[in-house]
Amino acid sequence: MSAILELQDVTAGYSADIDILRDLSLTLERGSVTGLVGLNGAGKSTVMKAAYGFLPPRSGRILYDGGDITGRAPHRMAALGMWLIPQEGGLFDQMTVEANLRLPIETRRAAAGLSRAEIDRRVAEVMERFPILREKRRQSATRLSGGQRKLLEFAIAHVQRPVLCLIDEPSIGLAPKVAEEVFENIRTLAETGTSILLVDHNIRKVIEVAGYVYVLTLGTVTAEGDSASFRSDLHGQVREWLGINY
């Protein structure tokens, strides 16, 4: 497999004298699910922001499909085939469920060379995949439950058909049963061929879903390996986080 995303010696932060990421390097293989785990404050969400252009690195490079996208603006990422499902959510509350589904793809319809018929087909396909959204298609997003809102964000990603999707803390604040549905949606998105970078506080689930895992500590990768190696012999840091005795 070839790399779809590479961060090469990236240093980044939110203030001039504090670096959150320190010479961080990681690679996502095309068609894979890659997990990024670490304690609160390790810099996981900062990796997402840097990769998607919200936080230009102070040094280092970010490559997408072999091309340098360092410092490129976030609004240009969708055109490249990237999509972000942010931790804080990105829905327009006063718009209907269907309008939220359509807006991102309609905005770039001409640039992407998509016909209205193709957009209609994608939306209809997603409505079939997520029946609860079909039922609520004319309701405003503000009337959705927390789990349904997250479902809508995944549905929007399906409509976009991204090559790479960055997913930041998708299960935070959700009941266990709903969180399990979220991880099933991640698997479903991966099955379409979308490459995924996944951050979530549920370390066990990340290791279960991902094919490769990076451990982040204070903005630096301190361990990495395929998920099978983490499941069979967890890295010491991860064992400590999970409260597993040696």
Coordinates of N, CA and C in Angstrom, one line a residue, residues 102 115-128 159 161:
R102 N -27.1 17.9 2.2 CA -26.9 18.4 0.9 C -25.9 19.6 0.8
S115 N -23.3 16.2 -11.1 CA -24.6 16.6 -11.5 C -25.6 16.6 -10.3
R116 N -26.7 17.3 -10.4 CA -27.7 17.3 -9.4 C -28.3 15.9 -9.2
A117 N -28.4 15.2 -10.3 CA -28.9 13.8 -10.3 C -28.0 12.9 -9.5
E118 N -26.7 13.1 -9.6 CA -25.7 12.3 -8.8 C -25.8 12.6 -7.3
I119 N -26.0 13.9 -7.0 CA -26.1 14.3 -5.6 C -27.4 13.7 -5.1
D120 N -28.5 13.8 -5.8 CA -29.8 13.2 -5.4 C -29.6 11.7 -5.1
R121 N -28.9 11.0 -6.0 CA -28.7 9.6 -5.9 C -27.9 9.3 -4.6
R122 N -26.8 10.1 -4.3 CA -26.0 9.9 -3.1 C -26.9 10.1 -1.9
V123 N -27.7 11.1 -1.9 CA -28.5 11.4 -0.7 C -29.5 10.3 -0.5
A124 N -30.1 9.9 -1.5 CA -31.1 8.8 -1.4 C -30.4 7.5 -0.9
E125 N -29.2 7.2 -1.4 CA -28.5 6.1 -0.9 C -28.2 6.1 0.6
V126 N -27.8 7.3 1.0 CA -27.5 7.5 2.5 C -28.8 7.4 3.3
M127 N -29.9 7.9 2.8 CA -31.2 7.8 3.5 C -31.6 6.3 3.7
E128 N -31.2 5.5 2.7 CA -31.5 4.1 2.8 C -30.6 3.4 3.9
V159 N -21.9 10.9 1.9 CA -22.3 11.7 0.7 C -21.1 12.3 0.1
R161 N -18.1 11.0 -0.1 CA -17.2 10.0 -0.6 C -15.8 10.4 -0.5

